[in-house]
XYZ file of N, CA and C in Angstrom:
504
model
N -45.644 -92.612 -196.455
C -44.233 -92.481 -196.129
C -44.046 -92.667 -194.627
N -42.808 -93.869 -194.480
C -42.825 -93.956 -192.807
C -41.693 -93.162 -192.278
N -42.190 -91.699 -191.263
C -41.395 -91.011 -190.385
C -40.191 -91.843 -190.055
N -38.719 -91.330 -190.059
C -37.806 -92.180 -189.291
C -37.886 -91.439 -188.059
N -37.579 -92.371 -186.845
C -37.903 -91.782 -185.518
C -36.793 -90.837 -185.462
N -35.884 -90.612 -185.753
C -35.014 -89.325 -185.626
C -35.949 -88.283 -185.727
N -36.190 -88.066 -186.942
C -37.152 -86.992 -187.396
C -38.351 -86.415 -185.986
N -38.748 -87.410 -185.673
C -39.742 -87.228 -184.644
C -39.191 -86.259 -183.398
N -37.344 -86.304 -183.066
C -36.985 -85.629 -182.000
C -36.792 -83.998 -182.441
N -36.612 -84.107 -183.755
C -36.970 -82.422 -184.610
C -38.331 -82.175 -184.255
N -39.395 -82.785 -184.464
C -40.364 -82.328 -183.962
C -41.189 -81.751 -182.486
N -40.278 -82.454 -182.102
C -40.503 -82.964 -180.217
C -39.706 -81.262 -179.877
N -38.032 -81.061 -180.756
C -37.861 -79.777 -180.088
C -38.613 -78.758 -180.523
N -38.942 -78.685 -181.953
C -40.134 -77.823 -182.145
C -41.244 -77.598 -181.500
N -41.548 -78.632 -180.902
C -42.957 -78.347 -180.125
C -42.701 -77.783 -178.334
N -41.546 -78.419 -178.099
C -40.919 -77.854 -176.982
C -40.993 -75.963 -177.016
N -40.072 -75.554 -178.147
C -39.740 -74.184 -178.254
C -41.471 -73.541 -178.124
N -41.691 -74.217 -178.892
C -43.217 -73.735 -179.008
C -43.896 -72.912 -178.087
N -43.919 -74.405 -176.961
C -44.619 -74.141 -175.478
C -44.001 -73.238 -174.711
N -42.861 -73.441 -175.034
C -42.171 -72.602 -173.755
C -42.267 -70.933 -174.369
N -41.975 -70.887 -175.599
C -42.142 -69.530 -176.267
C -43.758 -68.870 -176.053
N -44.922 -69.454 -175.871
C -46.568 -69.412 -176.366
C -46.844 -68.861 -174.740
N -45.863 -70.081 -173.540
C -46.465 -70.123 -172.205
C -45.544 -68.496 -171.820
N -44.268 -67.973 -172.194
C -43.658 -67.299 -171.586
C -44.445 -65.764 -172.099
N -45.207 -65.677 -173.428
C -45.679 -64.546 -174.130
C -47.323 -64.691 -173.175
N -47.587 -66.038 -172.547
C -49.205 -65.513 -172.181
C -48.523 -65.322 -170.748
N -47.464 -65.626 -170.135
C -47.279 -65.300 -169.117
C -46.709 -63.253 -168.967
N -46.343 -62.992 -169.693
C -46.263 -61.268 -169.707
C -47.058 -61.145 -170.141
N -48.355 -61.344 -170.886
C -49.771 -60.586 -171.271
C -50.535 -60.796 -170.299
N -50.487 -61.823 -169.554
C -51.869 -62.035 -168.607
C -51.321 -62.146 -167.343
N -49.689 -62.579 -166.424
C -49.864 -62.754 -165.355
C -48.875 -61.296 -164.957
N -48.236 -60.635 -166.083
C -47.636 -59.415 -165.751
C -48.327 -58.384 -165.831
N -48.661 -58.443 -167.055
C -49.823 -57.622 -167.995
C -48.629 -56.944 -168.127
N -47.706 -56.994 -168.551
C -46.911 -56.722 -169.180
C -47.418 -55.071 -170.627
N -47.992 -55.412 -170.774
C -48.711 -54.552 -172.216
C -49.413 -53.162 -172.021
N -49.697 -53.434 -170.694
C -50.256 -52.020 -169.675
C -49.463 -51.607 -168.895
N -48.462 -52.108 -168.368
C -47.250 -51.317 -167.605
C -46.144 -50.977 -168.199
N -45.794 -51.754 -169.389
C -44.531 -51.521 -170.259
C -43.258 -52.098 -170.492
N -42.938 -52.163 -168.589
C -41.550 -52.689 -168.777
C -41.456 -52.848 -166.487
N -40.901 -54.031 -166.949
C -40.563 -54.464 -165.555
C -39.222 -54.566 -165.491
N -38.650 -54.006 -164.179
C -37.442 -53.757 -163.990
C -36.762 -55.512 -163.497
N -36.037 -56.047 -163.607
C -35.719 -57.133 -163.059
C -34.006 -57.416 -162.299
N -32.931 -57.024 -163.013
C -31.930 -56.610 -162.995
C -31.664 -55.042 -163.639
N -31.423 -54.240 -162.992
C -31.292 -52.972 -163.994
C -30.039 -52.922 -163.434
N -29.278 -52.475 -164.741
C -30.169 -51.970 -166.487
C -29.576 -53.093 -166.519
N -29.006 -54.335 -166.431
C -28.785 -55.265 -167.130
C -30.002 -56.296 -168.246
N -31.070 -56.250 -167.675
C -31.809 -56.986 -168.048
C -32.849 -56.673 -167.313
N -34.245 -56.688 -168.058
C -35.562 -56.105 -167.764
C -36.527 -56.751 -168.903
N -37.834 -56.733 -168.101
C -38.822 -56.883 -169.014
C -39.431 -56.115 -169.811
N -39.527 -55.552 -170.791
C -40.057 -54.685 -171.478
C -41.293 -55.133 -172.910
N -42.296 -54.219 -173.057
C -43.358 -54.709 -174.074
C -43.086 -53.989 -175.459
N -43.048 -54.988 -175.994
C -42.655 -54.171 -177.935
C -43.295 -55.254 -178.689
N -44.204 -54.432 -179.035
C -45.232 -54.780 -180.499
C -44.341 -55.257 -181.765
N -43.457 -56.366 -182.042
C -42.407 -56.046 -182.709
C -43.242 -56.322 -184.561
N -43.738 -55.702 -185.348
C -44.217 -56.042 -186.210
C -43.175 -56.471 -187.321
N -41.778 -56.637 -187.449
C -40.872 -57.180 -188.278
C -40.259 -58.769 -187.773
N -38.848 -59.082 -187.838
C -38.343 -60.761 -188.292
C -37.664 -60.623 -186.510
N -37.212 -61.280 -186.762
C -36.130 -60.936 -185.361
C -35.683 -60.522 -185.174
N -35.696 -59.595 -183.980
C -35.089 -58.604 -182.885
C -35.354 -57.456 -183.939
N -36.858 -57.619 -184.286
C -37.035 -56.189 -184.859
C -36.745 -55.845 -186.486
N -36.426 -56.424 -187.097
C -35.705 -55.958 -188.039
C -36.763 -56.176 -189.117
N -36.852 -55.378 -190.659
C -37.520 -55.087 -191.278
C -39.362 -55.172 -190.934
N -39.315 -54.022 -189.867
C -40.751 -53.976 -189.316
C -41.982 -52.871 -190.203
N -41.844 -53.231 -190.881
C -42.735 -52.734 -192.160
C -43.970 -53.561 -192.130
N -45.290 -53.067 -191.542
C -46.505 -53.003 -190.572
C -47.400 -54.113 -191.927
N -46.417 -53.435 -193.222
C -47.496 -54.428 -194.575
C -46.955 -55.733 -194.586
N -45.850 -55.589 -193.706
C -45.388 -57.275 -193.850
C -45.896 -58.203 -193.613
N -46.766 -58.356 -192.526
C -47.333 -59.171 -191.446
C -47.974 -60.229 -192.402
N -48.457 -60.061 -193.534
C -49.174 -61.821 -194.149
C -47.860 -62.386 -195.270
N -46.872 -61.895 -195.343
C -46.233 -61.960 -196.462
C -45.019 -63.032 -195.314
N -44.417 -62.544 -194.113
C -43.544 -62.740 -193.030
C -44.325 -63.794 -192.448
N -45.479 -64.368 -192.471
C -45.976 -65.406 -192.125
C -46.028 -66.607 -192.829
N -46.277 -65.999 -193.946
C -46.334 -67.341 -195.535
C -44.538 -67.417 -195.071
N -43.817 -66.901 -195.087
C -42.352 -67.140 -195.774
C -41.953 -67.953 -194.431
N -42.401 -67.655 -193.072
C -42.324 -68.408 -192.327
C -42.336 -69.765 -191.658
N -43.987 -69.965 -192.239
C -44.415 -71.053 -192.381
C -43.972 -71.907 -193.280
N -43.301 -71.644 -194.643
C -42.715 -71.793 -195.524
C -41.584 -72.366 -195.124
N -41.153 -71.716 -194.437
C -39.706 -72.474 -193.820
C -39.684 -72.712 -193.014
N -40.589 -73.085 -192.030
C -40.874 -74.223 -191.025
C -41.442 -75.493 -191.823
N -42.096 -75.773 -192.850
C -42.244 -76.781 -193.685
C -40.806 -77.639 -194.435
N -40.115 -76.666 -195.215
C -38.912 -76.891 -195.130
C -38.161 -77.596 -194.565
N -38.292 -76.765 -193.493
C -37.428 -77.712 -191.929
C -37.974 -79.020 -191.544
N -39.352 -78.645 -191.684
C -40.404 -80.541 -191.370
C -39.417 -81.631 -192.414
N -39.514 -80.917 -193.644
C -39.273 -81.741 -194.711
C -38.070 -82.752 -194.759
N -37.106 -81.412 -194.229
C -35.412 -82.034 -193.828
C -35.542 -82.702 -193.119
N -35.959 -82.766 -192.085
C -36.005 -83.310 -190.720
C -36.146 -84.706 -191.076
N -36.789 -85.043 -192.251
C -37.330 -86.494 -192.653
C -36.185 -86.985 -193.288
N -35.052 -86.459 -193.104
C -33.954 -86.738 -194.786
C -32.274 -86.407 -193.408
N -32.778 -85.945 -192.449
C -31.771 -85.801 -191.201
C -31.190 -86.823 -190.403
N -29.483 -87.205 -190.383
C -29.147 -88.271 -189.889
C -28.249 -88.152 -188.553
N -28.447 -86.574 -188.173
C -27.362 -86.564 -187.162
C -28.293 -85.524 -186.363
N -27.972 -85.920 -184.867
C -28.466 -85.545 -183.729
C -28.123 -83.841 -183.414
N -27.012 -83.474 -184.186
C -26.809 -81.910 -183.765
C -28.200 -81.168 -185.210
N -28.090 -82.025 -186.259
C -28.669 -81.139 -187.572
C -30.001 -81.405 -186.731
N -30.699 -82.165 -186.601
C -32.043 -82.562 -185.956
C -32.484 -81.651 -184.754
N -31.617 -81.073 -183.831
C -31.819 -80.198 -183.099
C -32.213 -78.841 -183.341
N -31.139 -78.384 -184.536
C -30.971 -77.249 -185.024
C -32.072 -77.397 -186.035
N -33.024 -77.940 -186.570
C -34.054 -77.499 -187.292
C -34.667 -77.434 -186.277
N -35.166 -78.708 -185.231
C -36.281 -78.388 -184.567
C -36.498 -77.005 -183.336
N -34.986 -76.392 -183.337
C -34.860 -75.084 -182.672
C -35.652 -73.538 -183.837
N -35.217 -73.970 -185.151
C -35.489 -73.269 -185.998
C -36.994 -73.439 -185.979
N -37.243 -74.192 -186.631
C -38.551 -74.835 -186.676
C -39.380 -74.339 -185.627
N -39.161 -74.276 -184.836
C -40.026 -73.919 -183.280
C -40.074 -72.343 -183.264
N -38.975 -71.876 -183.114
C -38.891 -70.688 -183.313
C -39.853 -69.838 -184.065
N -39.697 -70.215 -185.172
C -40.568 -70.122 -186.678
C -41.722 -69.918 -186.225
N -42.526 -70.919 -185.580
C -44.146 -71.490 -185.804
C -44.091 -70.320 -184.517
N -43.903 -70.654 -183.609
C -44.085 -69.148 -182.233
C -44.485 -68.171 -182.910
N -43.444 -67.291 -183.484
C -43.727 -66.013 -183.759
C -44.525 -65.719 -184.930
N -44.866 -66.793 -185.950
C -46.148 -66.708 -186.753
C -47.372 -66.852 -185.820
N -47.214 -68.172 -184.822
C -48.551 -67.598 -183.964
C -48.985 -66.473 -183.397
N -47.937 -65.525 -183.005
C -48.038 -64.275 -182.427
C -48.697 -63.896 -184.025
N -48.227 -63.656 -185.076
C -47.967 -62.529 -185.726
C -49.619 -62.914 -186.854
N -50.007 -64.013 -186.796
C -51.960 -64.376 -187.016
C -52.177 -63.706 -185.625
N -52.324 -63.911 -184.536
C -53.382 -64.002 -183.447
C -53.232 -62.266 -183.371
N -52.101 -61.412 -183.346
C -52.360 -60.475 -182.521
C -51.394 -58.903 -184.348
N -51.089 -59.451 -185.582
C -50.721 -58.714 -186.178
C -49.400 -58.295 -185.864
N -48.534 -58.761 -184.715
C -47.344 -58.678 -184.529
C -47.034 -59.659 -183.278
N -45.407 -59.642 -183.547
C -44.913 -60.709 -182.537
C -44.350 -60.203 -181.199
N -45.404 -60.689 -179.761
C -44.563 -60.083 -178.667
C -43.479 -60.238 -178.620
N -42.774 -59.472 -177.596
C -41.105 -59.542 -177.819
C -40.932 -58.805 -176.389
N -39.935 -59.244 -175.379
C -39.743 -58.623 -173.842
C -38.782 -58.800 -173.676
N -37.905 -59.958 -173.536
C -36.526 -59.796 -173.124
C -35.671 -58.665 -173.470
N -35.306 -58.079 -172.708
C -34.950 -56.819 -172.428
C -33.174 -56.895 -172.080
N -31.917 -57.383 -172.805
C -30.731 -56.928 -172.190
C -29.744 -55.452 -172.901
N -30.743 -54.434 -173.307
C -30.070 -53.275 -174.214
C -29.846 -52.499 -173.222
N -29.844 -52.794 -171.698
C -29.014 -51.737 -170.699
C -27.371 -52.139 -170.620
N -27.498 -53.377 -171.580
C -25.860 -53.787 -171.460
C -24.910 -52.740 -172.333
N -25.666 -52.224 -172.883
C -24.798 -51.443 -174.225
C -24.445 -52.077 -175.427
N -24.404 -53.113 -175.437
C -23.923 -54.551 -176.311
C -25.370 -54.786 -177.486
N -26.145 -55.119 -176.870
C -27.427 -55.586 -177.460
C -28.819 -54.990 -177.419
N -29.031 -54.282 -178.293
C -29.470 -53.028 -178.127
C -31.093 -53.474 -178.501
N -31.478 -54.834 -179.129
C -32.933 -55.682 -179.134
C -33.743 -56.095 -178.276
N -34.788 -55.736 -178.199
C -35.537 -57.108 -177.006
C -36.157 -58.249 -178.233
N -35.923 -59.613 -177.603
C -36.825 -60.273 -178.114
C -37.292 -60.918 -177.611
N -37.715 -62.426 -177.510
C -38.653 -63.267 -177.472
C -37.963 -64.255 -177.232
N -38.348 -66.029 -176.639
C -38.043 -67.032 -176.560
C -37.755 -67.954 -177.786
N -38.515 -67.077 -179.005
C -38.790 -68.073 -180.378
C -37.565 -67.374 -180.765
N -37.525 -65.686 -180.760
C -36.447 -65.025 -181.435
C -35.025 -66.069 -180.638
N -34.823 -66.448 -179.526
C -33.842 -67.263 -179.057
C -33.540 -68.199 -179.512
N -34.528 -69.485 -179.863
C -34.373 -70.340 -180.837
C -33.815 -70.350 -181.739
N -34.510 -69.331 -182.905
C -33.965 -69.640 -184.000
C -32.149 -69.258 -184.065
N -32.170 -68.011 -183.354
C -30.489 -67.911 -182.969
C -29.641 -68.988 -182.632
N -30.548 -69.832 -181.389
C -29.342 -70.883 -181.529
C -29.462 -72.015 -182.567
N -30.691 -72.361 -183.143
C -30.745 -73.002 -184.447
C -29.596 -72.771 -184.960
N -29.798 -71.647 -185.711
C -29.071 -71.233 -186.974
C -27.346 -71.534 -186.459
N -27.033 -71.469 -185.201
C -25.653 -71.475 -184.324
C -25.423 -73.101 -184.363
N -26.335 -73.753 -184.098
C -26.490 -75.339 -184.300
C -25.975 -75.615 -186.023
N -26.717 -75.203 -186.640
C -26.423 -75.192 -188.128
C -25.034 -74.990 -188.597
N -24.384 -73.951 -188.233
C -23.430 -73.667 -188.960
C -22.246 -74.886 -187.980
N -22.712 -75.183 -186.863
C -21.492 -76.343 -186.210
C -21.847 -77.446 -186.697
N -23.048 -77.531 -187.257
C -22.847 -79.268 -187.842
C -22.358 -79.077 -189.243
N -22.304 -78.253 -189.719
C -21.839 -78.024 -191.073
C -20.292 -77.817 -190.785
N -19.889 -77.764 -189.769
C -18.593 -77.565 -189.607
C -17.877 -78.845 -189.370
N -18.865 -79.222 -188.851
C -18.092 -80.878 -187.932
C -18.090 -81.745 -189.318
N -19.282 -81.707 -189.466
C -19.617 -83.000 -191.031
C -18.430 -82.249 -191.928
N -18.107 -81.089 -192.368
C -17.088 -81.210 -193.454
C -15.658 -81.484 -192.714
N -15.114 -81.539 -191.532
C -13.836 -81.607 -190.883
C -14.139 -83.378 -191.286
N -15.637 -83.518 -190.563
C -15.683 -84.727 -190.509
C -15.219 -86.419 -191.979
N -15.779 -85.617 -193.245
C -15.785 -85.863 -194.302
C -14.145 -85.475 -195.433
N -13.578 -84.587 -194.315
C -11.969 -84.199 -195.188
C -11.020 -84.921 -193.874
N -11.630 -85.179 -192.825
C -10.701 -86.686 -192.003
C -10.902 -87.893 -192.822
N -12.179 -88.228 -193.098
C -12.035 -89.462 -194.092
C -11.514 -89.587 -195.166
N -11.630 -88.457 -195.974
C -10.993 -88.779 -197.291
C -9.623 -89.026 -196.971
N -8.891 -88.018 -195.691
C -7.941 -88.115 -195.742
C -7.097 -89.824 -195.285
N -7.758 -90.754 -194.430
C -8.029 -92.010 -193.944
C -8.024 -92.815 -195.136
N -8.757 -92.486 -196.156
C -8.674 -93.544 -197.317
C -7.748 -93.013 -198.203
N -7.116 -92.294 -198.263
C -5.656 -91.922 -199.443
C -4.741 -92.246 -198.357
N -4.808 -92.534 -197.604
C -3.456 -93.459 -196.594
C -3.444 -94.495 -196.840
């Protein structure tokens, strides 16, 4: 089966999120050490670095410690998924928004094989607003999924302008 090169820029942001998610988690384990001090002040309280073992999905949520091989299959699972679409994807916003997802995805399964849970530091719960720390991957998939629901918005405005164009 021949890749259409679209597909390839889903991959390209996936691998992007990747790096930047893989380089920013070895950069608080090894050049902060982040994991032995806890939490670095950066803006307070607006925003700080902080270390959380997060053993659940994003920003924490269903962290049930037996999850960890079950939250990886379903992961990987739907980062395959996303590969899959990506091959069947004709528009530059949907192609983004998997490969944000997609990226996202594969990050925090790498955390969650290598170390039994996914680091997590971004720290803005001194705002009062957002009370999570997460991660660069946990960022991704947020704006993925934010990507997603606007191309699904545009393509159906897009698709009830045409119909409306051809009954004229």
């Amino acid at each position: 089966m021949k890749i259409p090169r679209i597909a390839y820029a889903a991959y390209g942001f996936a691998l992007f999120v990747i790096l930047v998610d893989q380089l920013t988690k070895a950069w608080v384990i090894s050049g902060l050490e982040l994991q032995e001090i806890g939490r670095v002040l950066v803006l307070p309280p607006i925003f700080n670095l902080t270390w959380v073992e997060n053993r659940g999905v994003s920003f924490g949520l269903f962290g049930d410690g037996s999850a960890r091989w079950m939250l990886s299959l379903f992961a990987v699972g739907v980062a395959g998924l996303l590969g899959w679409w990506a091959l069947r994807a004709d528009r530059r916003l949907l192609i983004t928004a998997i490969g944000f997802v997609m990226g996202g995805a594969i990050g925090n399964v790498i955390d969650r094989i290598r170390f039994g849970y996914v680091v997590d530091f971004l720290d803005f719960s001194g705002t009062g607003v957002f009370p999570w720390v997460f991660n660069v991957a946990d960022s991704a998939i947020t704006i993925g999924i934010v990507l997603l629901v606007l191309d699904s918005l545009l393509t159906d405005r897009a698709a009830k302008v045409g119909l409306a164009a051809e009954k004229s």
